[in-house]
PDB file of C-alpha atoms in Angstrom:
ATOM      1  CA  ALA Z   1     -17.458   7.050  -8.861  1.00  0.00           C
ATOM      2  CA  GLN Z   2     -13.979   5.855  -8.059  1.00  0.00           C
ATOM      3  CA  SER Z   3     -13.383   2.809  -5.893  1.00  0.00           C
ATOM      4  CA  VAL Z   4     -10.629   0.428  -4.851  1.00  0.00           C
ATOM      5  CA  THR Z   5     -11.169  -3.270  -4.232  1.00  0.00           C
ATOM      6  CA  GLN Z   6      -8.753  -5.533  -2.438  1.00  0.00           C
ATOM      7  CA  LEU Z   7     -10.056  -8.971  -3.128  1.00  0.00           C
ATOM      8  CA  ASP Z   8      -8.487 -10.790  -0.190  1.00  0.00           C
ATOM      9  CA  SER Z   9      -8.925  -9.684   3.394  1.00  0.00           C
ATOM     10  CA  GLN Z  10      -6.341 -12.166   4.673  1.00  0.00           C
ATOM     11  CA  VAL Z  11      -3.526 -14.037   2.945  1.00  0.00           C
ATOM     12  CA  PRO Z  12      -1.536 -16.684   4.817  1.00  0.00           C
ATOM     13  CA  VAL Z  13       1.712 -17.791   3.185  1.00  0.00           C
ATOM     14  CA  PHE Z  14       4.730 -19.789   4.264  1.00  0.00           C
ATOM     15  CA  GLU Z  15       8.095 -18.129   4.673  1.00  0.00           C
ATOM     16  CA  GLU Z  16      10.179 -17.988   1.469  1.00  0.00           C
ATOM     17  CA  ALA Z  17       7.098 -18.618  -0.687  1.00  0.00           C
ATOM     18  CA  PRO Z  18       5.935 -16.064  -3.274  1.00  0.00           C
ATOM     19  CA  VAL Z  19       2.901 -13.894  -2.629  1.00  0.00           C
ATOM     20  CA  GLU Z  20       0.528 -11.750  -4.662  1.00  0.00           C
ATOM     21  CA  LEU Z  21      -1.885  -9.277  -3.105  1.00  0.00           C
ATOM     22  CA  ARG Z  22      -4.600  -8.196  -5.495  1.00  0.00           C
ATOM     23  CA  CYS Z  23      -5.947  -4.716  -6.075  1.00  0.00           C
ATOM     24  CA  ASN Z  24      -8.487  -3.532  -8.631  1.00  0.00           C
ATOM     25  CA  TYR Z  25      -9.760  -0.018  -9.087  1.00  0.00           C
ATOM     26  CA  SER Z  26     -12.486   1.722 -11.008  1.00  0.00           C
ATOM     27  CA  SER Z  27     -12.118   5.213 -12.392  1.00  0.00           C
ATOM     28  CA  SER Z  28     -13.093   7.004 -15.577  1.00  0.00           C
ATOM     29  CA  VAL Z  29     -10.060   9.303 -15.362  1.00  0.00           C
ATOM     30  CA  SER Z  30      -6.338   8.770 -14.964  1.00  0.00           C
ATOM     31  CA  VAL Z  31      -5.176   7.766 -11.515  1.00  0.00           C
ATOM     32  CA  TYR Z  32      -2.022   7.493  -9.517  1.00  0.00           C
ATOM     33  CA  LEU Z  33      -1.636   4.171  -7.698  1.00  0.00           C
ATOM     34  CA  PHE Z  34      -0.006   3.306  -4.410  1.00  0.00           C
ATOM     35  CA  TRP Z  35       0.640   0.477  -2.017  1.00  0.00           C
ATOM     36  CA  TYR Z  36       1.128   1.208   1.662  1.00  0.00           C
ATOM     37  CA  VAL Z  37       2.192  -1.126   4.459  1.00  0.00           C
ATOM     38  CA  GLN Z  38       1.098  -0.912   8.072  1.00  0.00           C
ATOM     39  CA  TYR Z  39       3.040  -2.854  10.691  1.00  0.00           C
ATOM     40  CA  PRO Z  40       1.268  -3.581  13.992  1.00  0.00           C
ATOM     41  CA  ASN Z  41       0.533  -0.475  16.036  1.00  0.00           C
ATOM     42  CA  GLN Z  42       2.125   1.837  13.508  1.00  0.00           C
ATOM     43  CA  GLY Z  43       1.019   4.306  10.866  1.00  0.00           C
ATOM     44  CA  LEU Z  44       1.056   3.609   7.152  1.00  0.00           C
ATOM     45  CA  GLN Z  45       4.217   3.946   5.121  1.00  0.00           C
ATOM     46  CA  LEU Z  46       4.622   4.028   1.372  1.00  0.00           C
ATOM     47  CA  LEU Z  47       5.744   0.765  -0.218  1.00  0.00           C
ATOM     48  CA  LEU Z  48       5.671   1.829  -3.871  1.00  0.00           C
ATOM     49  CA  LYS Z  49       3.823   4.038  -6.313  1.00  0.00           C
ATOM     50  CA  TYR Z  50       2.884   4.260  -9.973  1.00  0.00           C
ATOM     51  CA  LEU Z  51       2.640   7.737 -11.461  1.00  0.00           C
ATOM     52  CA  SER Z  52       3.495   7.166 -15.129  1.00  0.00           C
ATOM     53  CA  GLY Z  53       6.009   5.394 -17.360  1.00  0.00           C
ATOM     54  CA  SER Z  54       7.021   1.782 -16.855  1.00  0.00           C
ATOM     55  CA  THR Z  55       4.107  -0.317 -15.667  1.00  0.00           C
ATOM     56  CA  LEU Z  56       6.342  -2.434 -13.428  1.00  0.00           C
ATOM     57  CA  VAL Z  57       7.343  -0.540 -10.331  1.00  0.00           C
ATOM     58  CA  LYS Z  58       9.702  -1.654  -7.629  1.00  0.00           C
ATOM     59  CA  GLY Z  59       9.385  -0.651  -4.018  1.00  0.00           C
ATOM     60  CA  ILE Z  60      11.051  -1.184  -0.714  1.00  0.00           C
ATOM     61  CA  ASN Z  61      11.711  -4.548   0.913  1.00  0.00           C
ATOM     62  CA  GLY Z  62      11.737  -6.437  -2.401  1.00  0.00           C
ATOM     63  CA  PHE Z  63       8.118  -5.733  -3.329  1.00  0.00           C
ATOM     64  CA  GLU Z  64       6.993  -4.850  -6.834  1.00  0.00           C
ATOM     65  CA  ALA Z  65       3.684  -4.125  -8.527  1.00  0.00           C
ATOM     66  CA  GLU Z  66       2.447  -4.054 -12.077  1.00  0.00           C
ATOM     67  CA  PHE Z  67      -0.042  -1.551 -13.422  1.00  0.00           C
ATOM     68  CA  ASN Z  68      -2.455  -3.110 -15.897  1.00  0.00           C
ATOM     69  CA  LYS Z  69      -4.632  -0.414 -17.428  1.00  0.00           C
ATOM     70  CA  SER Z  70      -6.862  -2.757 -19.413  1.00  0.00           C
ATOM     71  CA  GLN Z  71      -7.682  -4.817 -16.342  1.00  0.00           C
ATOM     72  CA  THR Z  72      -7.615  -1.793 -14.002  1.00  0.00           C
ATOM     73  CA  SER Z  73      -5.390  -3.709 -11.623  1.00  0.00           C
ATOM     74  CA  PHE Z  74      -2.304  -2.973  -9.571  1.00  0.00           C
ATOM     75  CA  HIS Z  75      -1.310  -6.245  -7.915  1.00  0.00           C
ATOM     76  CA  LEU Z  76       1.531  -6.386  -5.415  1.00  0.00           C
ATOM     77  CA  ARG Z  77       4.071  -9.227  -5.540  1.00  0.00           C
ATOM     78  CA  LYS Z  78       7.083 -10.498  -3.713  1.00  0.00           C
ATOM     79  CA  PRO Z  79       9.013 -13.581  -4.880  1.00  0.00           C
ATOM     80  CA  SER Z  80      10.038 -14.736  -1.397  1.00  0.00           C
ATOM     81  CA  VAL Z  81       8.446 -13.459   1.809  1.00  0.00           C
ATOM     82  CA  HIS Z  82       9.947 -13.189   5.260  1.00  0.00           C
ATOM     83  CA  ILE Z  83       8.358 -13.349   8.677  1.00  0.00           C
ATOM     84  CA  SER Z  84       8.979  -9.609   8.962  1.00  0.00           C
ATOM     85  CA  ASP Z  85       6.608  -8.983   6.030  1.00  0.00           C
ATOM     86  CA  THR Z  86       3.676  -9.839   8.272  1.00  0.00           C
ATOM     87  CA  ALA Z  87       1.599  -6.665   8.163  1.00  0.00           C
ATOM     88  CA  GLU Z  88      -1.488  -5.130   6.631  1.00  0.00           C
ATOM     89  CA  TYR Z  89      -1.217  -3.833   3.084  1.00  0.00           C
ATOM     90  CA  PHE Z  90      -3.383  -1.117   1.585  1.00  0.00           C
ATOM     91  CA  CYS Z  91      -3.869  -0.258  -2.036  1.00  0.00           C
ATOM     92  CA  ALA Z  92      -4.829   3.353  -2.800  1.00  0.00           C
ATOM     93  CA  VAL Z  93      -5.605   5.569  -5.768  1.00  0.00           C
ATOM     94  CA  SER Z  94      -5.279   9.300  -6.121  1.00  0.00           C
ATOM     95  CA  VAL Z  95      -7.610  10.903  -8.619  1.00  0.00           C
ATOM     96  CA  TRP Z  96      -8.177  14.516  -9.614  1.00  0.00           C
ATOM     97  CA  ALA Z  97     -11.730  15.557  -8.757  1.00  0.00           C
ATOM     98  CA  SER Z  98     -13.413  18.857  -7.833  1.00  0.00           C
ATOM     99  CA  GLY Z  99     -10.212  20.856  -7.922  1.00  0.00           C
ATOM    100  CA  THR Z 100      -8.090  18.625  -5.737  1.00  0.00           C
ATOM    101  CA  TYR Z 101      -6.662  15.138  -5.489  1.00  0.00           C
ATOM    102  CA  LYS Z 102      -8.883  12.656  -3.726  1.00  0.00           C
ATOM    103  CA  TYR Z 103      -7.369   9.646  -2.103  1.00  0.00           C
ATOM    104  CA  ILE Z 104      -9.286   6.402  -1.945  1.00  0.00           C
ATOM    105  CA  PHE Z 105      -8.052   3.428   0.055  1.00  0.00           C
ATOM    106  CA  GLY Z 106      -8.950  -0.214  -0.242  1.00  0.00           C
ATOM    107  CA  THR Z 107     -10.059  -2.112   2.839  1.00  0.00           C
ATOM    108  CA  GLY Z 108      -6.658  -3.757   3.303  1.00  0.00           C
ATOM    109  CA  THR Z 109      -5.152  -7.238   3.058  1.00  0.00           C
ATOM    110  CA  ARG Z 110      -3.633  -8.798   6.130  1.00  0.00           C
ATOM    111  CA  LEU Z 111      -0.544 -10.792   5.148  1.00  0.00           C
ATOM    112  CA  LYS Z 112       0.426 -13.471   7.631  1.00  0.00           C
ATOM    113  CA  VAL Z 113       3.776 -15.149   6.984  1.00  0.00           C
ATOM    114  CA  LEU Z 114       4.063 -18.560   8.594  1.00  0.00           C
ATOM    115  CA  ALA Z 115       7.290 -20.228   9.718  1.00  0.00           C
TER     116      ALA Z 115
ATOM    117  CA  ASN A   1      12.481  16.354  10.173  1.00  0.00           C
ATOM    118  CA  ALA A   2      10.003  14.896  12.646  1.00  0.00           C
ATOM    119  CA  GLY A   3       7.536  14.260   9.825  1.00  0.00           C
ATOM    120  CA  VAL A   4       3.927  13.988  10.986  1.00  0.00           C
ATOM    121  CA  THR A   5       3.378  13.911  14.735  1.00  0.00           C
ATOM    122  CA  GLN A   6       0.189  13.119  16.615  1.00  0.00           C
ATOM    123  CA  THR A   7      -0.766  13.485  20.250  1.00  0.00           C
ATOM    124  CA  PRO A   8      -1.938  11.793  22.347  1.00  0.00           C
ATOM    125  CA  LYS A   9      -1.111   8.182  21.407  1.00  0.00           C
ATOM    126  CA  PHE A  10      -3.941   6.791  23.517  1.00  0.00           C
ATOM    127  CA  GLN A  11      -7.069   8.356  24.957  1.00  0.00           C
ATOM    128  CA  VAL A  12     -10.104   7.113  26.848  1.00  0.00           C
ATOM    129  CA  LEU A  13     -13.201   9.326  26.938  1.00  0.00           C
ATOM    130  CA  LYS A  14     -16.614   9.034  28.458  1.00  0.00           C
ATOM    131  CA  THR A  15     -19.654   9.492  26.269  1.00  0.00           C
ATOM    132  CA  GLY A  16     -20.407  13.181  25.849  1.00  0.00           C
ATOM    133  CA  GLN A  17     -16.922  14.454  26.578  1.00  0.00           C
ATOM    134  CA  SER A  18     -15.069  16.563  24.046  1.00  0.00           C
ATOM    135  CA  MET A  19     -11.420  16.554  23.120  1.00  0.00           C
ATOM    136  CA  THR A  20      -8.930  17.619  20.477  1.00  0.00           C
ATOM    137  CA  LEU A  21      -6.528  15.321  18.674  1.00  0.00           C
ATOM    138  CA  GLN A  22      -3.412  17.180  17.683  1.00  0.00           C
ATOM    139  CA  CYS A  23      -1.555  16.799  14.399  1.00  0.00           C
ATOM    140  CA  ALA A  24       1.509  18.678  13.203  1.00  0.00           C
ATOM    141  CA  GLN A  25       3.887  18.353  10.255  1.00  0.00           C
ATOM    142  CA  ASP A  26       7.209  20.043   9.565  1.00  0.00           C
ATOM    143  CA  MET A  27       7.468  19.337   5.833  1.00  0.00           C
ATOM    144  CA  ASN A  28       5.600  22.457   4.664  1.00  0.00           C
ATOM    145  CA  HIS A  29       2.914  20.280   3.096  1.00  0.00           C
ATOM    146  CA  GLU A  30      -0.205  22.054   1.884  1.00  0.00           C
ATOM    147  CA  TYR A  31      -2.519  19.057   2.010  1.00  0.00           C
ATOM    148  CA  MET A  32      -3.476  17.491   5.351  1.00  0.00           C
ATOM    149  CA  SER A  33      -6.175  15.015   6.212  1.00  0.00           C
ATOM    150  CA  TRP A  34      -7.677  12.978   9.013  1.00  0.00           C
ATOM    151  CA  TYR A  35      -8.686   9.336   8.691  1.00  0.00           C
ATOM    152  CA  ARG A  36     -10.229   6.824  10.977  1.00  0.00           C
ATOM    153  CA  GLN A  37      -9.357   3.167  10.750  1.00  0.00           C
ATOM    154  CA  ASP A  38     -11.827   0.510  11.809  1.00  0.00           C
ATOM    155  CA  PRO A  39     -11.462  -3.270  11.400  1.00  0.00           C
ATOM    156  CA  GLY A  40     -12.508  -4.446   7.938  1.00  0.00           C
ATOM    157  CA  MET A  41     -13.228  -0.934   6.720  1.00  0.00           C
ATOM    158  CA  GLY A  42      -9.816   0.355   5.767  1.00  0.00           C
ATOM    159  CA  LEU A  43      -9.215   4.072   6.145  1.00  0.00           C
ATOM    160  CA  ARG A  44     -12.085   6.499   5.851  1.00  0.00           C
ATOM    161  CA  LEU A  45     -11.536  10.197   5.298  1.00  0.00           C
ATOM    162  CA  ILE A  46     -13.030  12.454   7.976  1.00  0.00           C
ATOM    163  CA  HIS A  47     -11.898  15.951   6.951  1.00  0.00           C
ATOM    164  CA  TYR A  48      -9.138  17.392   4.854  1.00  0.00           C
ATOM    165  CA  SER A  49      -7.455  20.709   4.155  1.00  0.00           C
ATOM    166  CA  VAL A  50      -5.741  21.960   1.003  1.00  0.00           C
ATOM    167  CA  GLY A  51      -4.069  24.867   2.775  1.00  0.00           C
ATOM    168  CA  ALA A  52      -4.232  27.213   5.749  1.00  0.00           C
ATOM    169  CA  GLY A  53      -7.768  28.509   6.198  1.00  0.00           C
ATOM    170  CA  ILE A  54      -9.321  25.947   3.828  1.00  0.00           C
ATOM    171  CA  THR A  55     -11.010  22.774   5.049  1.00  0.00           C
ATOM    172  CA  ASP A  56     -13.582  20.410   3.614  1.00  0.00           C
ATOM    173  CA  GLN A  57     -15.534  17.343   4.608  1.00  0.00           C
ATOM    174  CA  GLY A  58     -14.566  13.836   3.744  1.00  0.00           C
ATOM    175  CA  GLU A  59     -16.543  10.624   3.809  1.00  0.00           C
ATOM    176  CA  VAL A  60     -17.452  10.511   7.526  1.00  0.00           C
ATOM    177  CA  PRO A  61     -17.408  14.069   8.936  1.00  0.00           C
ATOM    178  CA  ASN A  62     -20.305  13.917  11.399  1.00  0.00           C
ATOM    179  CA  GLY A  63     -19.292  14.531  15.005  1.00  0.00           C
ATOM    180  CA  TYR A  64     -15.932  16.054  14.102  1.00  0.00           C
ATOM    181  CA  ASN A  65     -14.663  19.579  13.500  1.00  0.00           C
ATOM    182  CA  VAL A  66     -11.385  20.799  12.067  1.00  0.00           C
ATOM    183  CA  SER A  67      -9.606  24.078  11.509  1.00  0.00           C
ATOM    184  CA  ARG A  68      -6.347  24.999   9.793  1.00  0.00           C
ATOM    185  CA  SER A  69      -4.922  28.264  11.040  1.00  0.00           C
ATOM    186  CA  THR A  70      -1.326  27.424  10.101  1.00  0.00           C
ATOM    187  CA  THR A  71       0.347  25.238   7.493  1.00  0.00           C
ATOM    188  CA  GLU A  72       1.850  23.052  10.211  1.00  0.00           C
ATOM    189  CA  ASP A  73      -1.139  22.203  12.419  1.00  0.00           C
ATOM    190  CA  PHE A  74      -4.419  20.445  11.723  1.00  0.00           C
ATOM    191  CA  PRO A  75      -6.301  19.563  14.938  1.00  0.00           C
ATOM    192  CA  LEU A  76      -9.357  17.327  14.970  1.00  0.00           C
ATOM    193  CA  ARG A  77     -12.075  18.087  17.520  1.00  0.00           C
ATOM    194  CA  LEU A  78     -14.611  15.624  18.816  1.00  0.00           C
ATOM    195  CA  LEU A  79     -17.566  17.686  19.916  1.00  0.00           C
ATOM    196  CA  SER A  80     -19.474  15.160  22.046  1.00  0.00           C
ATOM    197  CA  ALA A  81     -17.821  11.746  22.026  1.00  0.00           C
ATOM    198  CA  ALA A  82     -19.907   8.669  21.258  1.00  0.00           C
ATOM    199  CA  PRO A  83     -18.979   4.958  21.459  1.00  0.00           C
ATOM    200  CA  SER A  84     -19.194   4.824  17.642  1.00  0.00           C
ATOM    201  CA  GLN A  85     -16.152   7.087  17.550  1.00  0.00           C
ATOM    202  CA  THR A  86     -13.976   4.438  19.148  1.00  0.00           C
ATOM    203  CA  SER A  87     -11.297   3.986  16.516  1.00  0.00           C
ATOM    204  CA  VAL A  88      -7.711   4.613  15.535  1.00  0.00           C
ATOM    205  CA  TYR A  89      -7.206   8.064  14.041  1.00  0.00           C
ATOM    206  CA  PHE A  90      -4.469   8.907  11.577  1.00  0.00           C
ATOM    207  CA  CYS A  91      -3.348  12.279  10.381  1.00  0.00           C
ATOM    208  CA  ALA A  92      -1.593  12.501   7.017  1.00  0.00           C
ATOM    209  CA  SER A  93       0.001  15.172   4.878  1.00  0.00           C
ATOM    210  CA  SER A  94       1.185  15.515   1.292  1.00  0.00           C
ATOM    211  CA  TYR A  95       2.552  18.041  -1.169  1.00  0.00           C
ATOM    212  CA  GLY A  96      -0.046  20.517  -2.462  1.00  0.00           C
ATOM    213  CA  LYS A  97      -2.246  19.688  -5.355  1.00  0.00           C
ATOM    214  CA  ARG A  98       0.313  17.290  -6.811  1.00  0.00           C
ATOM    215  CA  SER A  99      -0.748  14.775  -4.225  1.00  0.00           C
ATOM    216  CA  TYR A 100       1.520  11.904  -5.049  1.00  0.00           C
ATOM    217  CA  GLU A 101       1.855  10.161  -1.704  1.00  0.00           C
ATOM    218  CA  GLN A 102       0.767  10.802   1.817  1.00  0.00           C
ATOM    219  CA  TYR A 103       2.899  10.762   4.938  1.00  0.00           C
ATOM    220  CA  PHE A 104       1.162   9.352   7.984  1.00  0.00           C
ATOM    221  CA  GLY A 105       1.477  10.021  11.656  1.00  0.00           C
ATOM    222  CA  PRO A 106       1.695   7.147  14.186  1.00  0.00           C
ATOM    223  CA  GLY A 107      -1.977   7.329  15.096  1.00  0.00           C
ATOM    224  CA  THR A 108      -4.149   7.975  18.136  1.00  0.00           C
ATOM    225  CA  ARG A 109      -6.109   5.068  19.607  1.00  0.00           C
ATOM    226  CA  LEU A 110      -9.346   6.450  21.047  1.00  0.00           C
ATOM    227  CA  THR A 111     -11.792   4.529  23.207  1.00  0.00           C
ATOM    228  CA  VAL A 112     -15.151   6.024  24.122  1.00  0.00           C
ATOM    229  CA  THR A 113     -16.992   4.291  26.979  1.00  0.00           C
TER     230      THR A 113
END
């Protein structure tokens, strides 16, 4: 069965410091990978996605993620965070199963940027 | 485009009451789904639809009904509300079977007392 694990439920980091949010998945078939961001009291919006091709993908707001097939990971990084990056971040996979794509979300990582 | 819209934004129900959460999208997406978000549990799929007239159960379907009579609308019905259904509900849509990314509505915060 497919699953997504976000290893950290909360990550505090000082402003202008780098950050990495970790995501591991398990699947026996090919997957598409996504990171979503949820600002307080809002819905989720797409940050970046990996479908195929280059394993390093760049998203909005200076975020990037690297797909590592051997380690089944898709960690999210930003070299210098801002206060406005405070939000919850969700990793997700889309996998073909039973005639449709199934979406599986991780439990989220709450990023708190400190002044 | 308005994208994905949800109404109401907030709702308080008493145990045993029923209600319908509305969801609409104007992007002609085939795939629509309903999630609930609870602290520490991420998003859990309630029901989904791959097109008008076709619905299926997700991970946590009990206590909820859906129907899909048009491409645009995908309402979620709570049959007899229970305190365990207190949650934030999100509707999402995506392109057909090539489900690359989902577009989310702003959510409905439901409290059942």
